[in-house]
CSV table of C-alpha atoms in Angstrom, one decimal:
chain,number,residue,atom,x,y,z
A,76,UNK,CA,4.0,8.8,19.1
A,77,UNK,CA,8.1,9.5,18.7
A,78,UNK,CA,10.0,12.7,18.9
A,79,UNK,CA,12.3,12.4,16.0
A,80,UNK,CA,15.3,15.6,16.5
A,81,UNK,CA,16.7,17.3,13.4
A,82,UNK,CA,19.1,19.9,12.9
A,83,UNK,CA,16.2,22.3,12.3
A,84,UNK,CA,14.0,21.4,14.3
A,85,UNK,CA,11.6,18.2,15.9
A,86,UNK,CA,9.2,16.4,15.2
A,87,UNK,CA,6.2,14.7,16.8
A,88,UNK,CA,5.5,11.7,15.0
A,89,UNK,CA,2.7,9.0,15.1
A,90,UNK,CA,2.1,6.1,12.8
A,91,UNK,CA,-1.4,6.0,11.0
A,92,UNK,CA,-3.4,3.9,11.8
A,93,UNK,CA,-2.1,4.4,15.4
A,94,UNK,CA,-1.0,0.8,17.4
A,95,UNK,CA,-0.4,-0.7,21.1
A,96,UNK,CA,2.5,-1.5,20.4
A,97,UNK,CA,5.2,0.4,22.4
A,98,UNK,CA,8.1,-0.6,20.3
A,99,UNK,CA,7.3,0.6,16.2
A,100,UNK,CA,7.6,4.3,15.6
A,101,UNK,CA,6.4,6.6,13.3
A,102,UNK,CA,10.2,6.9,11.5
A,103,UNK,CA,13.3,4.4,11.4
A,104,UNK,CA,16.9,5.0,11.1
A,105,UNK,CA,16.9,5.2,7.5
A,106,UNK,CA,14.4,8.1,7.2
A,107,UNK,CA,16.8,9.7,10.1
A,108,UNK,CA,20.1,9.3,7.8
A,109,UNK,CA,18.5,10.5,5.3
A,110,UNK,CA,17.9,13.3,6.4
A,111,UNK,CA,20.8,14.3,8.3
A,112,UNK,CA,22.4,13.6,4.2
A,113,UNK,CA,20.8,16.1,3.0
A,114,UNK,CA,22.6,19.9,4.5
A,115,UNK,CA,20.1,22.7,4.5
A,116,UNK,CA,22.1,24.3,1.7
A,117,UNK,CA,22.1,21.1,-0.5
A,118,UNK,CA,18.2,21.6,-0.1
A,119,UNK,CA,17.9,25.0,-0.6
A,120,UNK,CA,20.1,25.1,-4.0
A,121,UNK,CA,18.3,21.9,-5.0
A,122,UNK,CA,14.1,23.8,-4.7
A,123,UNK,CA,16.0,26.4,-6.8
A,124,UNK,CA,16.7,24.4,-10.1
A,125,UNK,CA,14.0,21.6,-9.6
A,126,UNK,CA,11.6,20.3,-7.5
A,127,UNK,CA,12.1,17.7,-4.6
A,128,UNK,CA,10.6,14.0,-4.9
A,129,UNK,CA,10.4,11.4,-2.3
A,130,UNK,CA,8.8,8.5,-3.0
A,131,UNK,CA,7.1,5.4,-0.4
A,132,UNK,CA,7.8,7.7,2.6
A,133,UNK,CA,6.0,5.6,5.6
A,134,UNK,CA,5.1,7.9,7.5
A,135,UNK,CA,5.3,10.8,6.9
A,136,UNK,CA,8.4,11.7,8.4
A,137,UNK,CA,10.8,12.8,5.3
A,138,UNK,CA,7.8,14.8,3.8
A,139,UNK,CA,7.8,16.5,7.8
A,140,UNK,CA,11.4,16.9,7.7
A,141,UNK,CA,12.3,18.4,4.4
A,142,UNK,CA,8.9,20.5,4.9
A,143,UNK,CA,10.4,24.1,4.4
A,144,UNK,CA,11.6,22.6,1.1
A,145,UNK,CA,7.9,22.2,-0.5
A,146,UNK,CA,9.0,18.4,-1.2
A,147,UNK,CA,6.2,16.4,-3.8
A,148,UNK,CA,5.5,13.0,-1.6
A,149,UNK,CA,4.7,10.3,-3.9
A,150,UNK,CA,3.5,7.2,-2.0
A,151,UNK,CA,0.9,3.9,-3.7
A,152,UNK,CA,-0.5,4.0,-0.2
A,153,UNK,CA,-3.7,5.7,1.0
A,154,UNK,CA,-2.6,4.6,4.9
A,155,UNK,CA,0.5,6.3,4.4
A,156,UNK,CA,-0.4,9.8,2.8
A,157,UNK,CA,-2.8,10.1,5.4
A,158,UNK,CA,-0.1,9.9,8.2
A,159,UNK,CA,1.5,12.2,6.5
A,160,UNK,CA,-1.5,14.6,6.3
A,161,UNK,CA,-2.5,13.7,10.3
A,162,UNK,CA,1.3,14.3,10.9
A,163,UNK,CA,1.9,17.7,9.0
A,164,UNK,CA,-0.6,19.3,11.1
A,165,UNK,CA,0.2,18.5,14.6
A,166,UNK,CA,3.9,19.3,13.5
A,167,UNK,CA,1.6,22.7,12.4
A,168,UNK,CA,3.4,22.9,9.0
A,169,UNK,CA,2.3,25.2,6.5
A,170,UNK,CA,-0.1,23.3,4.8
A,171,UNK,CA,-0.1,25.3,1.3
A,172,UNK,CA,3.2,23.4,1.4
A,173,UNK,CA,2.2,19.7,1.9
A,174,UNK,CA,1.7,18.0,-2.0
A,175,UNK,CA,0.6,14.2,-1.9
A,176,UNK,CA,0.8,12.7,-4.7
A,177,UNK,CA,-0.2,8.8,-5.8
A,178,UNK,CA,1.8,6.7,-7.8
A,179,UNK,CA,0.4,6.0,-10.7
A,180,UNK,CA,0.4,9.9,-11.6
A,181,UNK,CA,2.3,11.5,-14.0
A,182,UNK,CA,5.6,12.4,-12.6
A,183,UNK,CA,7.4,16.2,-12.3
A,184,UNK,CA,9.8,17.1,-14.8
A,185,UNK,CA,13.2,17.3,-14.5
A,186,UNK,CA,13.7,17.0,-9.8
A,187,UNK,CA,16.6,18.1,-9.0
A,188,UNK,CA,17.0,15.6,-5.8
A,189,UNK,CA,14.8,12.6,-5.9
A,190,UNK,CA,15.0,11.1,-2.4
A,191,UNK,CA,14.0,6.9,-2.2
A,192,UNK,CA,12.8,5.0,0.6
A,193,UNK,CA,13.8,1.1,-0.9
A,194,UNK,CA,10.5,-0.8,-1.2
A,195,UNK,CA,9.6,-4.2,-0.1
A,196,UNK,CA,9.1,-5.2,-3.6
A,197,UNK,CA,12.0,-5.2,-5.9
A,198,UNK,CA,8.8,-5.5,-8.4
A,199,UNK,CA,7.6,-2.2,-7.0
A,200,UNK,CA,11.0,-0.3,-7.0
A,201,UNK,CA,12.2,-1.6,-10.9
A,202,UNK,CA,8.5,0.1,-11.7
A,203,UNK,CA,9.6,3.5,-10.1
A,204,UNK,CA,13.3,3.6,-11.5
A,205,UNK,CA,11.5,3.0,-14.8
A,206,UNK,CA,9.2,5.5,-14.9
A,207,UNK,CA,11.5,8.2,-12.8
A,208,UNK,CA,13.7,7.8,-15.8
A,209,UNK,CA,11.9,9.4,-18.1
A,210,UNK,CA,11.7,12.8,-15.8
A,211,UNK,CA,15.2,12.5,-14.4
A,212,UNK,CA,17.8,14.9,-16.4
A,213,UNK,CA,22.1,14.2,-15.3
A,214,UNK,CA,21.7,17.1,-13.1
A,215,UNK,CA,19.9,14.6,-10.8
A,216,UNK,CA,20.7,14.1,-7.6
A,217,UNK,CA,19.3,10.0,-6.4
A,218,UNK,CA,19.1,8.9,-3.2
A,219,UNK,CA,17.9,6.2,-1.9
A,220,UNK,CA,17.5,3.9,1.6
A,221,UNK,CA,16.6,1.5,3.4
A,222,UNK,CA,17.7,-1.3,5.8
A,223,UNK,CA,21.1,-2.4,5.3
A,224,UNK,CA,19.9,-5.9,5.8
A,225,UNK,CA,16.7,-5.1,3.0
A,226,UNK,CA,19.1,-3.9,0.4
A,227,UNK,CA,20.9,-6.7,-2.2
A,228,UNK,CA,22.9,-7.3,-5.0
A,229,UNK,CA,20.0,-6.9,-7.1
A,230,UNK,CA,18.5,-3.8,-5.8
A,231,UNK,CA,22.0,-2.3,-6.7
A,232,UNK,CA,22.1,-3.9,-10.4
A,233,UNK,CA,18.5,-1.9,-10.9
A,234,UNK,CA,19.7,1.3,-9.9
A,235,UNK,CA,23.0,0.6,-11.8
A,236,UNK,CA,21.2,-1.2,-15.0
A,237,UNK,CA,18.9,2.0,-15.2
A,238,UNK,CA,20.5,4.6,-14.1
A,239,UNK,CA,23.9,4.1,-14.3
A,240,UNK,CA,27.3,4.0,-11.4
A,241,UNK,CA,25.5,3.1,-8.1
A,242,UNK,CA,27.3,3.1,-4.8
A,243,UNK,CA,26.5,2.7,-1.3
A,244,UNK,CA,27.5,4.2,2.3
A,245,UNK,CA,28.2,2.4,5.3
A,246,UNK,CA,26.0,1.3,7.6
A,247,UNK,CA,24.8,3.6,10.1
A,248,UNK,CA,22.3,2.5,12.4
A,249,UNK,CA,21.5,-0.7,10.6
A,250,UNK,CA,20.1,1.4,7.4
A,251,UNK,CA,22.1,2.1,3.9
A,252,UNK,CA,22.1,5.1,2.0
A,253,UNK,CA,22.3,4.0,-2.3
A,254,UNK,CA,23.6,6.7,-4.4
A,255,UNK,CA,23.0,7.0,-8.5
A,256,UNK,CA,24.1,9.3,-10.4
A,257,UNK,CA,22.1,9.7,-14.0
A,258,UNK,CA,23.8,8.0,-17.4
A,259,UNK,CA,23.0,7.9,-20.7
A,260,UNK,CA,20.8,4.4,-21.8
A,261,UNK,CA,18.8,2.8,-24.0
A,262,UNK,CA,15.1,3.2,-23.0
A,263,UNK,CA,13.6,0.0,-21.2
A,264,UNK,CA,10.0,-0.8,-21.4
A,265,UNK,CA,8.2,-0.6,-18.4
A,266,UNK,CA,7.1,-4.1,-17.6
A,267,UNK,CA,3.9,-3.3,-15.9
A,268,UNK,CA,1.0,-3.6,-14.9
A,269,UNK,CA,1.7,-7.7,-15.9
A,270,UNK,CA,-1.9,-9.6,-17.3
A,271,UNK,CA,-1.8,-13.4,-16.6
A,272,UNK,CA,-4.6,-15.9,-17.3
A,273,UNK,CA,-7.1,-16.4,-13.9
A,274,UNK,CA,-7.5,-20.6,-14.4
A,275,UNK,CA,-11.0,-21.7,-14.9
A,276,UNK,CA,-12.5,-18.5,-17.1
A,277,UNK,CA,-12.0,-16.5,-19.4
A,278,UNK,CA,-10.9,-13.2,-17.8
A,279,UNK,CA,-7.6,-12.2,-18.2
A,280,UNK,CA,-6.3,-10.2,-14.9
A,281,UNK,CA,-4.1,-7.0,-15.0
A,282,UNK,CA,-1.7,-6.0,-12.4
A,283,UNK,CA,0.2,-3.6,-11.0
A,284,UNK,CA,3.3,-3.5,-9.5
A,285,UNK,CA,2.6,-3.6,-5.8
A,286,UNK,CA,0.0,-5.5,-5.5
A,287,UNK,CA,0.8,-8.8,-3.5
A,288,UNK,CA,0.5,-11.9,-5.9
A,289,UNK,CA,1.4,-10.1,-9.0
A,290,UNK,CA,2.3,-12.9,-11.7
A,291,UNK,CA,-0.7,-15.5,-10.2
A,292,UNK,CA,-3.4,-16.3,-8.4
A,293,UNK,CA,-2.6,-15.8,-4.5
A,294,UNK,CA,-3.7,-19.2,-2.8
A,295,UNK,CA,-5.7,-17.9,-0.2
A,296,UNK,CA,-7.5,-15.9,-3.2
A,297,UNK,CA,-8.1,-19.3,-5.1
A,298,UNK,CA,-9.2,-21.3,-2.3
A,299,UNK,CA,-11.9,-18.2,-1.4
A,300,UNK,CA,-13.2,-18.4,-5.8
A,301,UNK,CA,-14.2,-22.3,-5.0
A,302,UNK,CA,-16.5,-21.4,-2.2
A,303,UNK,CA,-17.6,-17.4,-2.7
A,304,UNK,CA,-21.3,-16.6,-2.0
A,305,UNK,CA,-23.8,-16.6,-4.3
A,306,UNK,CA,-26.7,-14.8,-5.3
A,307,UNK,CA,-26.8,-12.5,-3.1
A,308,UNK,CA,-28.6,-9.4,-3.7
A,309,UNK,CA,-27.4,-5.8,-1.6
A,310,UNK,CA,-24.5,-3.9,-1.6
A,311,UNK,CA,-20.9,-6.4,-1.2
A,312,UNK,CA,-17.4,-4.8,-0.8
A,313,UNK,CA,-14.4,-6.2,-1.5
A,314,UNK,CA,-12.1,-5.3,1.6
A,315,UNK,CA,-9.1,-5.1,1.0
A,316,UNK,CA,-9.5,-5.9,-2.7
A,317,UNK,CA,-5.8,-6.5,-4.1
A,318,UNK,CA,-6.6,-6.9,-7.9
A,319,UNK,CA,-10.1,-7.2,-7.4
A,320,UNK,CA,-10.3,-11.3,-8.3
A,321,UNK,CA,-13.1,-11.9,-5.4
A,322,UNK,CA,-15.3,-9.0,-6.6
A,323,UNK,CA,-15.1,-9.6,-10.2
A,324,UNK,CA,-15.8,-13.4,-9.6
A,325,UNK,CA,-18.3,-12.0,-6.8
A,326,UNK,CA,-20.5,-9.3,-9.8
A,327,UNK,CA,-20.6,-13.4,-12.0
A,328,UNK,CA,-22.2,-15.4,-9.0
A,329,UNK,CA,-24.5,-12.3,-7.9
A,330,UNK,CA,-25.9,-10.7,-10.2
A,331,UNK,CA,-28.1,-8.6,-8.2
A,332,UNK,CA,-25.6,-7.0,-6.1
A,333,UNK,CA,-24.0,-4.1,-6.1
A,334,UNK,CA,-19.8,-4.4,-5.6
A,335,UNK,CA,-17.6,-1.9,-3.5
A,336,UNK,CA,-13.9,-2.6,-3.8
A,337,UNK,CA,-11.7,-1.0,-1.0
A,338,UNK,CA,-7.9,-1.0,-0.8
A,339,UNK,CA,-5.3,1.6,0.7
A,340,UNK,CA,-2.7,1.0,-2.2
A,341,UNK,CA,-4.0,2.9,-5.6
A,342,UNK,CA,-2.3,0.3,-7.7
A,343,UNK,CA,-4.5,-1.9,-5.9
A,344,UNK,CA,-7.8,-0.2,-6.5
A,345,UNK,CA,-6.5,0.9,-10.3
A,346,UNK,CA,-6.2,-2.9,-11.0
A,347,UNK,CA,-9.5,-3.6,-9.5
A,348,UNK,CA,-10.7,-1.2,-12.0
A,349,UNK,CA,-9.2,-2.1,-15.0
A,350,UNK,CA,-10.4,-6.2,-14.3
A,351,UNK,CA,-14.2,-5.1,-14.2
A,352,UNK,CA,-13.2,-3.3,-17.6
A,353,UNK,CA,-11.7,-5.7,-19.1
A,354,UNK,CA,-13.3,-8.5,-18.1
A,355,UNK,CA,-16.8,-7.6,-17.1
A,356,UNK,CA,-17.2,-3.7,-18.4
A,357,UNK,CA,-21.6,-4.7,-18.3
A,358,UNK,CA,-21.1,-4.7,-14.9
A,359,UNK,CA,-19.7,-1.3,-14.3
A,360,UNK,CA,-22.1,0.7,-12.7
A,361,UNK,CA,-22.9,-1.7,-10.6
A,362,UNK,CA,-19.2,-0.9,-8.8
A,363,UNK,CA,-17.5,1.7,-6.6
A,364,UNK,CA,-13.9,1.7,-6.1
A,365,UNK,CA,-12.0,3.6,-3.4
A,366,UNK,CA,-8.4,4.0,-1.8
A,367,UNK,CA,-9.7,4.2,2.5
A,368,UNK,CA,-8.7,2.9,5.4
A,369,UNK,CA,-10.4,-0.3,5.6
A,370,UNK,CA,-14.3,0.6,6.1
A,371,UNK,CA,-13.6,4.4,7.1
A,372,UNK,CA,-16.3,6.8,4.5
A,373,UNK,CA,-18.9,3.6,4.6
A,374,UNK,CA,-22.0,4.2,5.9
A,375,UNK,CA,-23.1,2.8,9.3
A,376,UNK,CA,-25.2,-0.5,9.2
A,377,UNK,CA,-25.1,0.0,5.3
A,378,UNK,CA,-23.7,-3.7,3.7
A,379,UNK,CA,-25.4,-6.8,3.7
A,380,UNK,CA,-22.1,-8.5,2.6
A,381,UNK,CA,-18.3,-8.5,3.3
A,382,UNK,CA,-15.4,-10.6,1.3
A,383,UNK,CA,-12.1,-9.9,2.9
A,384,UNK,CA,-8.6,-11.2,2.4
A,385,UNK,CA,-7.5,-9.6,5.4
A,386,UNK,CA,-3.2,-8.6,5.5
A,387,UNK,CA,-1.3,-9.8,8.3
A,388,UNK,CA,1.4,-6.6,7.4
A,389,UNK,CA,2.2,-3.3,7.1
A,390,UNK,CA,4.7,-2.3,5.3
A,391,UNK,CA,7.7,-4.9,6.7
A,392,UNK,CA,5.9,-4.6,9.7
A,393,UNK,CA,3.8,-8.6,10.8
A,394,UNK,CA,1.1,-6.9,12.5
A,395,UNK,CA,-2.6,-8.1,12.9
A,396,UNK,CA,-4.2,-4.8,14.3
A,397,UNK,CA,-5.3,-4.0,10.6
A,398,UNK,CA,-7.1,-7.4,10.4
A,399,UNK,CA,-8.5,-6.6,14.1
A,400,UNK,CA,-9.6,-3.1,12.6
A,401,UNK,CA,-11.8,-4.8,9.4
A,402,UNK,CA,-13.2,-7.0,11.4
A,403,UNK,CA,-14.2,-3.3,14.0
A,404,UNK,CA,-15.3,-1.5,10.9
A,405,UNK,CA,-17.4,-4.9,9.4
A,406,UNK,CA,-19.2,-5.1,12.5
A,407,UNK,CA,-20.7,-1.0,12.5
A,408,UNK,CA,-20.9,-1.1,8.6
A,409,UNK,CA,-23.3,-4.3,8.3
A,410,UNK,CA,-27.0,-4.6,8.6
A,411,UNK,CA,-29.1,-6.4,11.2
A,412,UNK,CA,-28.6,-9.8,9.4
A,413,UNK,CA,-25.4,-8.8,7.3
A,414,UNK,CA,-22.6,-11.3,6.4
A,415,UNK,CA,-18.4,-11.4,7.0
A,416,UNK,CA,-16.8,-13.8,4.7
A,417,UNK,CA,-13.2,-14.3,5.4
A,418,UNK,CA,-9.9,-16.5,4.2
A,419,UNK,CA,-7.4,-16.3,6.5
A,420,UNK,CA,-4.5,-19.2,7.5
A,421,UNK,CA,-5.3,-20.9,9.9
A,422,UNK,CA,-2.9,-20.0,12.3
A,423,UNK,CA,-4.1,-16.6,12.5
A,424,UNK,CA,-7.0,-17.4,15.0
A,425,UNK,CA,-10.0,-15.0,13.2
A,426,UNK,CA,-12.2,-17.4,14.8
A,427,UNK,CA,-11.3,-16.0,18.2
A,428,UNK,CA,-11.6,-12.0,17.5
A,429,UNK,CA,-14.6,-13.0,15.9
A,430,UNK,CA,-16.3,-14.9,18.8
A,431,UNK,CA,-15.9,-11.8,20.8
A,432,UNK,CA,-17.2,-9.4,18.1
A,433,UNK,CA,-19.9,-10.9,16.4
A,434,UNK,CA,-20.2,-13.5,19.1
A,435,UNK,CA,-19.2,-16.3,16.8
A,436,UNK,CA,-18.1,-18.0,13.4
A,437,UNK,CA,-19.4,-21.2,11.3
A,438,UNK,CA,-16.5,-22.4,9.3
A,439,UNK,CA,-17.4,-22.6,5.3
A,440,UNK,CA,-14.7,-24.5,4.0
A,441,UNK,CA,-10.6,-25.5,5.7
A,442,UNK,CA,-8.2,-27.2,4.3
A,443,UNK,CA,-4.3,-28.0,5.7
A,444,UNK,CA,-3.0,-23.8,4.8
A,445,UNK,CA,-6.1,-22.0,4.6
A,446,UNK,CA,-9.8,-21.2,6.6
A,447,UNK,CA,-13.1,-19.6,5.4
A,448,UNK,CA,-15.3,-18.6,7.5
A,449,UNK,CA,-18.6,-16.9,7.7
A,450,UNK,CA,-20.1,-14.5,10.9
A,451,UNK,CA,-23.7,-12.7,10.7
A,452,UNK,CA,-23.9,-9.5,12.4
A,453,UNK,CA,-27.1,-10.3,14.7
């Protein structure tokens, strides 16, 4: 829990999922800088001219701070949306004024104010700015923010190319603001999603802008594909599915299994669904696609096999807490005799966590960088 004190209110904010690290809080200096920059008079005037959009709010600090002005919070993260809901409720804000939208949905037309937390990848920023270009007007005010060390010349060049004249503020608490004017510009085609051929197959893989390893097969997934289980039956889950390439090949190798693709990224779930539809449309009937936090919503003792390439970061924070949550959820959701298959970097020592939860793990394969582990729920 952290307390963010603003001119008009103080907010009690929590990260989601919760963390045991006392150094991690639910807002950062970029959030505070943005909220200090926007006066009540400016915000009131903006609401009279058009909608206010917030992009990439991490845990709802911006949405809660601007709750009086009915902003539309747009994110690719299920976790971010859930954090915003929880923080909205814990601060007793009017739930009728909470408007959440996933990043692939149509944007509101003619926004008066657009507030952007600069995302981790330049591809995601480019995708979002190009989509905004279709709805903003010369009267739209655009303000972005991020850690000063993460705002590069390429970041500013992208704003300049897509919108027009771009300037930056002085650094404050190691954060910086970006201001962009909307000028007349020739239309620029949005290059996302990208499509590339999956090696050693006839499949074409579609990746939305915010999906990991957007332009090619990542080396961990490549190693896992060489060692996927085959001829399994029952319910299988591709947990943290990304573009769904593991689940896609699992459909081919396990023709009697049902596949559920889960990820906290709406773009990842959409990529997975599109990849099955394009490459194995005959298998769509035995698939489910869902944005979620780990295995939340999955019935206990209902799953036969889980495939997982766990993330070791949340936003810009390196952490193993999400992987640990995935393993605990797998323990809850697997049937007796159900299997969890994991690929991970060797140095992450996932076998230690699996021994604590499951009593041990078998090494299916390893190389100089990765290890594939299988554990059975006994």
